[in-house]
Amino acid sequence: MPTYTAPTKDLQFVLHDVLKIAEADVPGYSELEADFTAAILEEAGKISSEVLAPLNVVGDTEGCKLENGVVRTPTGFKEAFEQVKAGGWPGLDMPEEYGGQNMPYVLNTAVGEMFSSANQAFTMYQGLTHGAASAILAHGSDEQKNTYLPNMVACEWTGTMNLTEPHCGTDLGLMRTKAEPQADGTYKITGQKIFISAGEHDMADNIIHLVLAKIVGGPEGIKGVSLFIVPKFMVKEDGSLGNRNALACGKIEEKMGIHGNSTCVMNYDGATGYLLGEEHKGMRAMFTMMNEARVGVGMQGLAQAEVAYQNAVAYAKDRLQGRDVTGVKNPDGPADPLIVHPDIRRSLMDQKSFAEGGRAFMLWGASLIDRAHRMGDKDADGLVSLMTPVIKGFLTDKGYDMTVQAQQIYGGHGYIEEQGMSQFTRDARIAMIYEGANGVQALDLVGRKLAADGGKHVMAFFDLVKTFIKENGEADEAFVKDFLNPLKQASKDLQAAGMYFMAEGMKNPNNALSGSTDFMHLFGHVCLGLMWARMGKVAMEALAGGTSDPEFYETKLATGRYYMARQLPATGMHLARIQSGGATVMALDAANF
């Protein structure tokens, strides 16, 4: 059975050595001293490895079962959920007035990575609740907040998002679910939603569904979509639960992965709903949830890559196979361990450099969200909005690739279920699809985010990279050669791609959109390159200062050099593809495919 060890030391390194959160001017960050965050991360890591990780394979093999309208979660899930609730983990970064601990989002993100690595399907129950609570917090009335948030923050009640219908996924303007106004100010919600994660289960007293629907008589298309709170059980004035609402789980989807999470078809048959936010402004309210969810899904891609890598390393050190071409390394055994072979090392270094670079990128993005929310920093909000499709799309595309590479280390043993490696690959696969498929993320990046506010935010990113390079131009010669020069070239590739879009995209939009996925990956590589340059600088300074842990920083430098030399040059390939335009992509008539 696979195991998981929380990367608390690396999380602390990013939070304190690289981001220096305790020194930042963000409200609440001054409390995040290293000893304080270490205690939180160690406890979360303990729960992850000892409680959640052992249930991962249980959730995968047992799955969820629908019995008489009730979904039964896998053995042990309910008890584990009680432990997570008792520790206050679901409300770590939620407001104290609703029972949360008001910790910064960056700390919640670090904890979330560990929980997701240990058991992604389980962690989705509380993760979706967090997103639904955030939407109510941002757009709900005081009465709605007081009615729902205390129980949702505590995960006594859980939450969902209901967007997709059988005939429409991304194009929500096509939805048919309708909302009929009632004399008492409520609405009757009728329709069917599919792919609803945690739509029905047995771990909470109530489930608060956020449902997109069209008010009868409203505008056509996406402009007519509103968002509604539709509880599974009606909530009485005194806060107790009343009758069941007119909604039900019709079936559980049979899926490739995340079997421990109940992915439901939800049927609404005149269910009572309450408008959340303004009429016909449902997408604005839902995107509060969607943007948070997209960052969280990027984290899932990284989390599965991390746990898969950990197990691949252990196997590569233990499995004896062949002899080292430079000389026997295990003379007392029949063969040398896999890890002596260069191609195995290459694969493991791909995984390690991605996981550590991606972790820094993710936590940096989370710190921008804190600046935006806690300080009203519009520049930070604009920058993280630009980064959101990159965090979601790049980290999940590459995260899935890394789980495949980890599985490959096992050879045939990785393909059979006994070793458990296929679960990481299967669970990682959904992250590329839900919360906006990655192709849509790439279109959003190129079609909307680049030009937002006159291109102000992408220019701010370029300035950020240029400033870092300029400030460190007189640094150690090895640092300039190994980190700054590759970063400079990658940034030039990104700028050249942006210039191409401006020059050619106006002439023919297909020239830009055909290169959108390449651009998203190019951008992602530059972001990880920037993170590795920052981490490399910190590691060199620590070694020069006589650190008590030279091995950690030397390992960090070696891993960073690998990424800059072996992964970052992919920006040139992506630029070449982008500059080839859309002609070859669009050349065939549909009938000739």
Coordinates of C-alpha atoms in Angstrom, one line a residue:
M1 CA 0.0 0.0 0.0
P2 CA 1.3 3.5 -0.8
T3 CA 2.4 5.8 2.0
Y4 CA 2.5 9.5 2.5
T5 CA 4.8 11.8 4.5
A6 CA 3.8 15.4 4.7
P7 CA 6.5 17.7 3.2
T8 CA 6.4 20.1 6.2
K9 CA 10.0 21.0 6.0
D10 CA 9.7 22.2 2.4
L11 CA 6.4 24.0 3.2
Q12 CA 8.2 25.9 6.0
F13 CA 11.1 26.7 3.6
V14 CA 8.7 28.2 1.0
L15 CA 6.6 30.1 3.6
H16 CA 9.5 31.5 5.6
D17 CA 12.7 31.4 3.7
V18 CA 11.3 32.3 0.3
L19 CA 8.0 34.2 0.9
K20 CA 9.0 35.5 4.3
I21 CA 5.4 35.6 5.3
A22 CA 6.0 36.7 9.0
E23 CA 7.7 39.8 7.7
A24 CA 5.0 40.8 5.1
D25 CA 2.6 43.7 5.7
V26 CA -0.5 41.6 5.1
P27 CA -2.9 41.7 8.1
G28 CA -2.6 38.5 10.0
Y29 CA 0.8 37.5 8.6
S30 CA 2.7 38.9 11.6
E31 CA 1.2 36.0 13.6
L32 CA 2.7 33.4 11.3
E33 CA 6.0 32.9 13.0
A34 CA 7.9 29.8 12.1
D35 CA 7.2 28.0 15.3
F36 CA 3.5 28.7 15.0
T37 CA 3.1 27.5 11.4
A38 CA 5.4 24.5 12.2
A39 CA 3.0 23.4 14.9
I40 CA 0.0 23.7 12.6
L41 CA 1.7 22.0 9.7
E42 CA 3.0 19.1 11.8
E43 CA -0.5 18.4 13.2
A44 CA -2.0 18.6 9.8
G45 CA 0.7 16.3 8.5
K46 CA 0.1 13.8 11.2
I47 CA -3.7 13.7 10.4
S48 CA -2.8 13.4 6.7
S49 CA -0.4 10.5 7.0
E50 CA -2.1 8.6 9.9
V51 CA -5.8 9.1 9.3
L52 CA -6.5 10.2 5.7
A53 CA -3.8 8.4 3.7
P54 CA -4.7 4.8 5.0
L55 CA -8.3 5.5 3.8
N56 CA -7.3 6.5 0.3
V57 CA -7.2 3.0 -1.1
V58 CA -10.3 2.1 0.9
G59 CA -12.2 4.9 -0.8
D60 CA -10.8 3.8 -4.2
T61 CA -11.8 0.2 -3.8
E62 CA -15.1 0.5 -2.0
G63 CA -16.4 3.7 -3.6
C64 CA -19.8 5.3 -2.6
K65 CA -23.1 3.4 -2.7
L66 CA -26.6 4.8 -3.3
E67 CA -29.1 3.1 -1.0
N68 CA -32.7 4.2 -0.8
G69 CA -31.8 7.8 -1.8
V70 CA -28.9 8.0 0.7
V71 CA -25.2 7.8 -0.4
R72 CA -23.1 5.7 1.9
T73 CA -19.5 6.8 2.0
P74 CA -16.6 4.3 2.2
T75 CA -15.6 2.6 5.5
G76 CA -13.9 5.0 7.9
F77 CA -14.7 8.2 6.0
K78 CA -17.4 9.3 8.5
E79 CA -15.1 8.8 11.5
A80 CA -12.2 10.6 9.8
F81 CA -14.5 13.5 8.9
E82 CA -15.4 13.8 12.6
Q83 CA -11.7 14.0 13.4
V84 CA -11.1 16.7 10.8
K85 CA -14.1 18.7 12.1
A86 CA -13.0 18.3 15.7
G87 CA -9.6 19.8 14.8
G88 CA -11.3 22.9 13.3
W89 CA -9.5 22.3 10.0
P90 CA -12.5 23.2 7.7
G91 CA -12.7 26.7 9.1
L92 CA -9.0 27.4 9.3
D93 CA -9.2 30.6 7.2
M94 CA -12.8 31.5 7.7
P95 CA -14.1 34.4 9.8
E96 CA -14.1 34.0 13.6
E97 CA -17.7 35.4 13.8
Y98 CA -18.9 32.2 12.0
G99 CA -16.7 29.8 14.0
G100 CA -13.6 30.0 11.9
Q101 CA -10.0 30.7 13.0
N102 CA -9.4 33.6 10.5
M103 CA -6.0 32.3 9.5
P104 CA -4.5 33.6 6.2
Y105 CA -5.5 31.7 3.0
V106 CA -1.8 30.8 2.4
L107 CA -1.7 28.7 5.5
N108 CA -5.0 27.0 4.5
T109 CA -3.5 26.2 1.1
A110 CA -0.4 24.6 2.7
V111 CA -2.7 22.4 4.8
G112 CA -4.9 21.7 1.9
E113 CA -2.0 20.3 -0.1
M114 CA -1.2 17.8 2.6
F115 CA -4.8 16.7 2.9
S116 CA -5.2 16.4 -0.9
S117 CA -2.0 14.3 -1.2
A118 CA -3.2 12.0 1.5
N119 CA -6.8 11.6 0.2
Q120 CA -8.1 13.8 -2.6
A121 CA -11.6 12.2 -2.7
F122 CA -12.1 12.7 1.0
T123 CA -10.8 16.2 1.1
M124 CA -13.2 17.3 -1.6
Y125 CA -16.1 17.1 0.8
Q126 CA -14.7 19.9 3.0
G127 CA -13.1 21.7 0.1
L128 CA -16.4 22.2 -1.8
T129 CA -18.0 23.3 1.4
H130 CA -15.4 26.0 1.9
G131 CA -16.0 27.2 -1.7
A132 CA -19.8 27.4 -1.1
A133 CA -19.4 29.1 2.2
S134 CA -17.1 31.7 0.5
A135 CA -19.7 32.5 -2.0
I136 CA -22.4 33.0 0.7
L137 CA -19.9 35.1 2.7
A138 CA -19.2 37.3 -0.3
H139 CA -22.8 37.6 -1.7
G140 CA -25.3 36.6 0.9
S141 CA -27.5 38.7 3.1
D142 CA -26.8 38.9 6.8
E143 CA -29.7 36.6 7.4
Q144 CA -28.3 34.0 4.9
K145 CA -24.8 34.2 6.5
N146 CA -26.2 33.7 10.0
T147 CA -28.4 30.9 8.8
Y148 CA -25.8 28.8 6.9
L149 CA -22.2 29.8 7.7
P150 CA -21.7 28.7 11.3
N151 CA -22.7 25.1 10.4
M152 CA -20.9 25.2 7.0
V153 CA -17.7 26.6 8.6
A154 CA -17.8 23.7 11.1
C155 CA -18.7 21.2 8.3
E156 CA -21.8 20.1 10.3
W157 CA -23.4 21.0 7.0
T158 CA -21.6 20.6 3.8
G159 CA -21.9 22.5 0.5
T160 CA -21.9 21.9 -3.3
M161 CA -21.8 23.9 -6.5
N162 CA -24.4 22.9 -9.1
L163 CA -23.5 24.1 -12.6
T164 CA -23.4 21.4 -15.2
E165 CA -26.4 19.9 -17.0
P166 CA -26.6 16.9 -19.4
H167 CA -26.6 19.2 -22.4
C168 CA -24.3 22.0 -21.2
G169 CA -21.0 22.1 -19.4
T170 CA -18.8 25.2 -20.1
D171 CA -21.6 26.9 -22.1
L172 CA -23.8 27.7 -19.1
G173 CA -26.0 30.0 -21.2
L174 CA -27.7 26.8 -22.5
M175 CA -28.9 25.6 -19.1
R176 CA -32.6 24.7 -18.7
T177 CA -32.9 24.5 -14.9
K178 CA -35.6 27.1 -14.0
A179 CA -36.5 29.2 -11.0
E180 CA -40.1 30.2 -10.5
P181 CA -40.7 33.2 -8.2
Q182 CA -43.1 32.6 -5.3
A183 CA -45.2 35.1 -3.3
D184 CA -43.1 34.6 -0.2
G185 CA -39.9 35.7 -2.0
T186 CA -38.5 32.1 -2.5
Y187 CA -38.2 30.3 -5.8
K188 CA -39.2 26.9 -6.9
I189 CA -36.1 25.2 -8.6
T190 CA -36.8 22.6 -11.2
G191 CA -34.2 20.8 -13.3
Q192 CA -31.4 18.3 -13.4
K193 CA -27.7 18.8 -12.6
I194 CA -24.9 16.3 -13.3
F195 CA -21.4 15.7 -12.1
I196 CA -22.2 17.2 -8.6
S197 CA -19.3 16.3 -6.3
A198 CA -20.5 15.5 -2.8
G199 CA -24.1 16.0 -3.9
E200 CA -25.4 13.4 -1.5
H201 CA -23.6 11.6 1.4
D202 CA -24.0 10.5 5.0
M203 CA -21.3 12.6 6.7
A204 CA -23.3 15.8 7.4
D205 CA -26.7 16.7 8.8
N206 CA -27.5 18.9 5.9
I207 CA -26.2 19.7 2.4
I208 CA -26.4 23.3 1.2
H209 CA -26.5 23.3 -2.6
L210 CA -25.7 26.4 -4.6
V211 CA -27.6 26.0 -7.8
L212 CA -27.4 28.0 -11.0
A213 CA -30.9 28.4 -12.7
K214 CA -32.8 30.8 -14.9
I215 CA -35.6 32.9 -13.4
V216 CA -38.7 32.4 -15.6
G217 CA -39.1 35.4 -17.8
G218 CA -35.5 36.6 -17.4
P219 CA -33.0 37.4 -20.2
E220 CA -31.8 34.7 -22.6
G221 CA -28.4 33.1 -22.4
I222 CA -25.8 33.6 -19.7
K223 CA -27.3 37.0 -18.8
G224 CA -30.3 35.3 -17.4
V225 CA -28.5 33.0 -14.9
S226 CA -29.0 33.5 -11.2
L227 CA -27.6 31.6 -8.2
F228 CA -29.7 30.0 -5.5
I229 CA -29.2 28.5 -2.1
V230 CA -31.1 25.2 -2.1
P231 CA -30.8 23.2 1.2
K232 CA -31.3 19.5 1.4
F233 CA -33.3 20.0 4.5
M234 CA -35.2 23.2 5.2
V235 CA -33.8 25.3 8.0
K236 CA -36.3 26.6 10.6
E237 CA -36.2 30.1 12.1
D238 CA -34.6 28.6 15.3
G239 CA -31.8 27.0 13.2
S240 CA -33.1 23.5 13.5
L241 CA -33.8 21.3 10.5
G242 CA -37.3 20.8 9.1
N243 CA -38.7 18.9 6.2
R244 CA -36.6 17.5 3.3
N245 CA -36.6 19.8 0.3
A246 CA -37.9 18.5 -3.1
L247 CA -34.5 17.3 -4.4
A248 CA -32.8 14.0 -4.6
C249 CA -29.8 12.1 -5.9
G250 CA -30.8 10.2 -9.0
K251 CA -27.6 8.2 -9.4
I252 CA -23.9 8.1 -8.6
E253 CA -21.6 8.4 -11.6
E254 CA -19.2 5.5 -12.3
K255 CA -15.9 7.3 -12.7
M256 CA -12.3 6.7 -13.6
G257 CA -11.1 8.0 -10.2
I258 CA -11.9 9.8 -7.0
H259 CA -14.2 6.9 -6.2
G260 CA -14.4 8.0 -2.5
N261 CA -16.3 11.2 -3.5
S262 CA -19.9 10.9 -4.4
T263 CA -20.4 12.4 -7.9
C264 CA -24.1 12.7 -8.2
V265 CA -26.9 13.4 -10.6
M266 CA -29.1 15.8 -8.7
N267 CA -32.8 16.2 -9.5
Y268 CA -34.7 19.3 -8.4
D269 CA -38.5 19.0 -8.5
G270 CA -39.9 22.3 -7.4
A271 CA -37.3 22.6 -4.6
T272 CA -37.4 25.7 -2.5
G273 CA -34.5 28.0 -3.2
Y274 CA -33.3 31.4 -2.0
L275 CA -31.7 33.9 -4.3
L276 CA -28.0 34.5 -3.5
G277 CA -26.9 37.9 -4.6
E278 CA -28.8 39.7 -7.4
E279 CA -31.2 38.4 -10.0
H280 CA -29.5 37.5 -13.2
K281 CA -26.0 38.0 -11.6
G282 CA -25.5 34.4 -10.8
M283 CA -22.2 34.0 -12.7
R284 CA -20.6 36.8 -10.7
A285 CA -21.6 35.1 -7.5
M286 CA -20.6 31.7 -8.7
F287 CA -17.2 32.9 -9.8
T288 CA -16.3 33.7 -6.2
M289 CA -16.6 30.0 -5.7
M290 CA -15.1 29.0 -9.1
N291 CA -11.9 31.0 -8.8
E292 CA -11.2 29.6 -5.3
A293 CA -12.0 26.2 -6.6
R294 CA -9.6 26.6 -9.6
V295 CA -6.7 27.4 -7.4
G296 CA -7.7 24.5 -5.2
V297 CA -7.8 22.2 -8.2
G298 CA -4.3 23.3 -9.3
M299 CA -3.3 22.3 -5.8
Q300 CA -4.8 18.8 -6.4
G301 CA -2.6 18.3 -9.4
L302 CA 0.5 19.2 -7.4
A303 CA -0.6 17.1 -4.5
Q304 CA -1.1 13.9 -6.5
A305 CA 2.3 14.5 -8.1
E306 CA 3.9 14.8 -4.7
V307 CA 2.5 11.6 -3.2
A308 CA 3.2 9.6 -6.4
Y309 CA 6.8 10.9 -6.4
Q310 CA 7.3 9.9 -2.8
N311 CA 6.3 6.3 -3.5
A312 CA 8.3 6.2 -6.7
V313 CA 11.5 7.3 -4.9
A314 CA 11.0 4.6 -2.3
Y315 CA 10.5 1.9 -4.9
A316 CA 13.5 3.1 -7.0
K317 CA 15.7 2.8 -3.9
D318 CA 14.4 -0.7 -3.0
R319 CA 13.8 -2.5 -6.3
L320 CA 16.9 -4.3 -7.7
Q321 CA 17.1 -4.3 -11.4
G322 CA 20.2 -4.4 -13.6
R323 CA 23.7 -3.0 -13.0
D324 CA 25.0 0.5 -13.0
V325 CA 26.9 1.0 -16.3
T326 CA 29.7 2.8 -14.4
G327 CA 30.3 0.1 -11.9
V328 CA 28.5 -2.2 -9.5
K329 CA 26.9 -0.3 -6.6
N330 CA 25.4 -3.2 -4.7
P331 CA 28.1 -6.0 -4.8
D332 CA 26.3 -8.1 -2.2
G333 CA 23.1 -8.3 -4.2
P334 CA 22.1 -9.8 -7.5
A335 CA 21.5 -6.4 -9.0
D336 CA 21.7 -2.6 -8.3
P337 CA 18.7 -0.6 -7.2
L338 CA 16.7 1.2 -9.9
I339 CA 17.8 4.6 -8.7
V340 CA 21.4 4.1 -10.1
H341 CA 20.1 4.3 -13.7
P342 CA 20.3 7.7 -15.4
D343 CA 16.9 7.5 -17.0
I344 CA 15.3 6.7 -13.7
R345 CA 17.1 9.6 -12.2
R346 CA 15.8 11.9 -15.0
S347 CA 12.2 10.9 -14.3
L348 CA 12.6 11.3 -10.6
M349 CA 14.2 14.7 -11.1
D350 CA 11.4 15.7 -13.4
Q351 CA 8.9 14.9 -10.6
K352 CA 10.9 16.4 -7.7
S353 CA 11.7 19.7 -9.5
F354 CA 8.0 20.1 -10.6
A355 CA 6.6 19.3 -7.1
E356 CA 8.9 21.7 -5.3
G357 CA 8.6 24.5 -7.9
G358 CA 4.9 24.0 -8.2
R359 CA 4.5 24.2 -4.4
A360 CA 6.3 27.6 -4.3
F361 CA 4.2 28.8 -7.2
M362 CA 1.0 27.7 -5.5
L363 CA 1.8 29.3 -2.2
W364 CA 2.9 32.5 -3.9
G365 CA -0.5 32.6 -5.6
A366 CA -2.2 32.1 -2.3
S367 CA -0.2 35.0 -0.8
L368 CA -1.5 37.2 -3.6
I369 CA -5.1 36.2 -2.7
D370 CA -4.4 37.2 0.9
R371 CA -3.1 40.6 -0.3
A372 CA -6.2 41.0 -2.4
H373 CA -8.7 40.0 0.2
R374 CA -7.1 41.3 3.4
M375 CA -5.7 44.6 2.0
G376 CA -8.0 45.3 -0.9
D377 CA -4.9 45.3 -3.1
K378 CA -6.2 45.6 -6.7
D379 CA -2.9 44.9 -8.3
A380 CA -2.5 41.7 -6.4
D381 CA -6.1 40.8 -7.3
G382 CA -5.4 41.5 -11.0
L383 CA -2.2 39.5 -10.9
V384 CA -3.7 36.4 -9.3
S385 CA -6.6 36.6 -11.6
L386 CA -4.1 36.4 -14.5
M387 CA -2.4 33.5 -12.8
T388 CA -5.5 31.5 -11.9
P389 CA -5.8 29.7 -15.3
V390 CA -2.0 29.0 -15.2
I391 CA -2.2 27.6 -11.6
K392 CA -5.2 25.5 -12.5
G393 CA -4.2 24.4 -16.0
F394 CA -0.4 24.1 -15.8
L395 CA -0.2 22.4 -12.4
T396 CA -2.9 19.8 -13.3
D397 CA -1.6 19.0 -16.8
K398 CA 2.0 18.6 -15.4
G399 CA 0.8 17.0 -12.2
Y400 CA -1.0 14.3 -14.1
D401 CA 2.2 13.8 -16.3
M402 CA 4.2 13.4 -13.1
T403 CA 1.9 10.7 -11.7
V404 CA 2.3 8.8 -15.0
Q405 CA 6.1 9.1 -14.7
A406 CA 5.9 7.9 -11.1
Q407 CA 3.8 4.9 -12.1
Q408 CA 6.3 4.2 -14.9
I409 CA 9.1 3.8 -12.3
Y410 CA 7.3 0.6 -11.1
G411 CA 7.2 -0.9 -14.6
G412 CA 4.5 -3.6 -14.8
H413 CA 4.0 -3.4 -11.0
G414 CA 2.8 0.1 -11.5
Y415 CA 0.0 -1.1 -13.8
I416 CA -1.5 -3.6 -11.4
E417 CA -3.7 -2.4 -8.5
E418 CA -1.7 -4.1 -5.8
Q419 CA 0.9 -1.3 -5.6
G420 CA -1.7 1.4 -5.7
M421 CA 0.1 3.7 -8.1
S422 CA -2.7 3.8 -10.7
Q423 CA -5.0 5.5 -8.2
F424 CA -2.8 8.6 -8.2
T425 CA -2.9 8.8 -12.0
R426 CA -6.7 8.2 -12.1
D427 CA -7.4 10.7 -9.3
A428 CA -5.2 13.3 -10.9
R429 CA -6.9 13.0 -14.2
I430 CA -10.1 14.7 -13.1
A431 CA -8.2 17.8 -12.1
M432 CA -7.5 18.6 -15.7
I433 CA -11.3 18.5 -16.5
Y434 CA -13.4 19.9 -13.7
E435 CA -13.8 23.5 -12.6
G436 CA -13.3 24.4 -16.3
A437 CA -11.4 22.0 -18.5
N438 CA -7.8 23.0 -19.2
G439 CA -8.4 24.0 -22.8
V440 CA -11.0 26.5 -21.5
Q441 CA -8.4 27.8 -18.9
A442 CA -6.0 28.4 -21.8
L443 CA -8.7 30.2 -23.8
D444 CA -9.5 32.3 -20.8
L445 CA -5.9 33.2 -20.3
V446 CA -5.3 34.2 -23.9
G447 CA -8.7 35.5 -24.8
R448 CA -9.5 37.5 -21.6
K449 CA -6.8 37.7 -18.9
L450 CA -3.9 38.9 -21.1
A451 CA -5.8 42.0 -22.2
A452 CA -7.5 42.7 -18.9
D453 CA -7.1 46.3 -17.7
G454 CA -5.2 47.1 -20.9
G455 CA -2.6 44.3 -20.3
K456 CA -1.6 45.9 -17.0
H457 CA -1.3 42.7 -15.1
V458 CA 0.8 40.7 -17.5
M459 CA 3.1 43.7 -17.8
A460 CA 3.4 43.7 -14.0
F461 CA 4.5 40.1 -14.2
F462 CA 7.2 40.9 -16.7
D463 CA 8.3 43.8 -14.5
L464 CA 8.5 41.5 -11.6
V465 CA 10.8 39.1 -13.4
K466 CA 12.9 41.9 -14.8
T467 CA 13.3 43.5 -11.4
F468 CA 14.4 40.2 -9.9
I469 CA 17.0 39.6 -12.6
K470 CA 18.3 43.2 -12.4
E471 CA 18.5 43.2 -8.6
N472 CA 20.5 39.9 -8.7
G473 CA 22.6 40.7 -11.8
E474 CA 25.8 41.1 -9.6
A475 CA 25.2 37.9 -7.7
D476 CA 27.5 34.9 -7.7
E477 CA 28.6 34.0 -11.2
A478 CA 27.2 30.5 -10.8
F479 CA 23.8 31.8 -9.8
V480 CA 23.7 34.1 -12.9
K481 CA 24.7 31.3 -15.2
D482 CA 22.5 28.6 -13.7
F483 CA 19.4 30.6 -12.7
L484 CA 19.2 34.1 -14.0
N485 CA 20.2 33.5 -17.6
P486 CA 17.7 30.7 -18.2
L487 CA 15.0 32.7 -16.6
K488 CA 15.8 35.7 -18.7
Q489 CA 15.6 33.6 -21.9
A490 CA 12.3 32.0 -20.8
S491 CA 10.8 35.4 -20.0
K492 CA 11.8 36.7 -23.5
D493 CA 10.0 33.7 -25.0
L494 CA 6.9 34.6 -23.0
Q495 CA 7.0 38.2 -24.2
A496 CA 7.6 37.1 -27.8
A497 CA 4.5 34.9 -27.6
G498 CA 2.5 37.8 -26.2
M499 CA 3.7 40.1 -29.0
Y500 CA 2.8 37.4 -31.6
F501 CA -0.8 37.3 -30.2
M502 CA -1.1 41.1 -30.4
A503 CA 0.3 41.2 -34.0
E504 CA -1.5 38.2 -35.4
G505 CA -4.5 37.6 -33.2
M506 CA -6.3 40.7 -34.4
K507 CA -5.9 39.6 -38.0
N508 CA -7.1 36.1 -37.3
P509 CA -8.2 35.0 -33.9
N510 CA -7.4 31.4 -34.7
N511 CA -3.7 32.3 -34.8
A512 CA -3.9 33.2 -31.1
L513 CA -6.3 30.6 -29.9
S514 CA -4.5 27.7 -31.6
G515 CA -1.5 28.5 -29.4
S516 CA -3.5 29.0 -26.2
T517 CA -2.5 25.8 -24.5
D518 CA 1.1 26.2 -25.5
F519 CA 1.0 29.7 -24.0
M520 CA -0.5 28.5 -20.8
H521 CA 2.4 26.0 -20.5
L522 CA 5.0 28.5 -21.5
F523 CA 3.7 30.9 -18.8
G524 CA 3.7 28.1 -16.3
H525 CA 7.3 27.2 -17.0
V526 CA 8.3 30.9 -16.6
C527 CA 6.4 31.0 -13.2
L528 CA 8.2 27.9 -12.0
G529 CA 11.5 29.3 -13.3
L530 CA 11.0 32.4 -11.3
M531 CA 10.1 30.4 -8.2
W532 CA 13.3 28.3 -8.7
A533 CA 15.4 31.4 -9.2
R534 CA 14.1 32.8 -5.9
M535 CA 14.6 29.5 -4.1
G536 CA 18.1 29.1 -5.6
K537 CA 19.0 32.6 -4.3
V538 CA 17.8 31.7 -0.8
A539 CA 19.7 28.4 -0.8
M540 CA 23.0 30.0 -1.9
E541 CA 22.6 32.7 0.8
A542 CA 22.0 30.0 3.4
L543 CA 25.0 28.0 2.4
A544 CA 27.2 31.1 2.3
G545 CA 25.9 32.0 5.8
G546 CA 27.0 28.7 7.3
T547 CA 23.6 27.0 7.7
S548 CA 23.3 24.1 10.1
D549 CA 21.6 22.1 7.4
P550 CA 23.8 22.3 4.3
E551 CA 22.4 19.1 2.8
F552 CA 18.9 20.5 2.5
Y553 CA 20.1 23.7 0.7
E554 CA 22.5 21.8 -1.5
T555 CA 19.7 19.5 -2.6
K556 CA 17.5 22.4 -3.3
L557 CA 20.2 24.0 -5.5
A558 CA 20.8 20.8 -7.4
T559 CA 17.0 20.4 -8.0
G560 CA 16.7 24.0 -9.1
R561 CA 19.6 23.7 -11.5
Y562 CA 17.9 20.6 -13.0
Y563 CA 14.7 22.5 -13.6
M564 CA 16.4 25.4 -15.2
A565 CA 18.6 23.2 -17.5
R566 CA 16.2 20.4 -18.4
Q567 CA 12.6 21.8 -18.0
L568 CA 12.7 25.6 -18.6
P569 CA 14.0 25.3 -22.2
A570 CA 10.6 24.0 -23.1
T571 CA 9.5 27.6 -23.4
G572 CA 11.4 27.7 -26.7
M573 CA 9.4 24.8 -28.0
H574 CA 6.1 26.3 -27.0
L575 CA 7.0 29.6 -28.6
A576 CA 7.8 27.9 -31.9
R577 CA 4.5 26.2 -31.8
I578 CA 2.7 29.4 -31.1
Q579 CA 4.4 31.3 -33.8
S580 CA 3.5 28.6 -36.4
G581 CA 0.0 30.1 -36.2
G582 CA -3.3 28.5 -36.8
A583 CA -3.1 27.5 -40.4
T584 CA -2.0 23.9 -39.8
V585 CA -4.4 23.5 -36.9
M586 CA -7.4 24.6 -38.9
A587 CA -6.3 23.1 -42.3
L588 CA -8.7 20.1 -42.4
D589 CA -12.4 20.2 -43.1
A590 CA -14.4 18.7 -40.3
A591 CA -15.3 15.8 -42.6
N592 CA -11.6 14.8 -43.0
F593 CA -10.9 14.1 -39.4

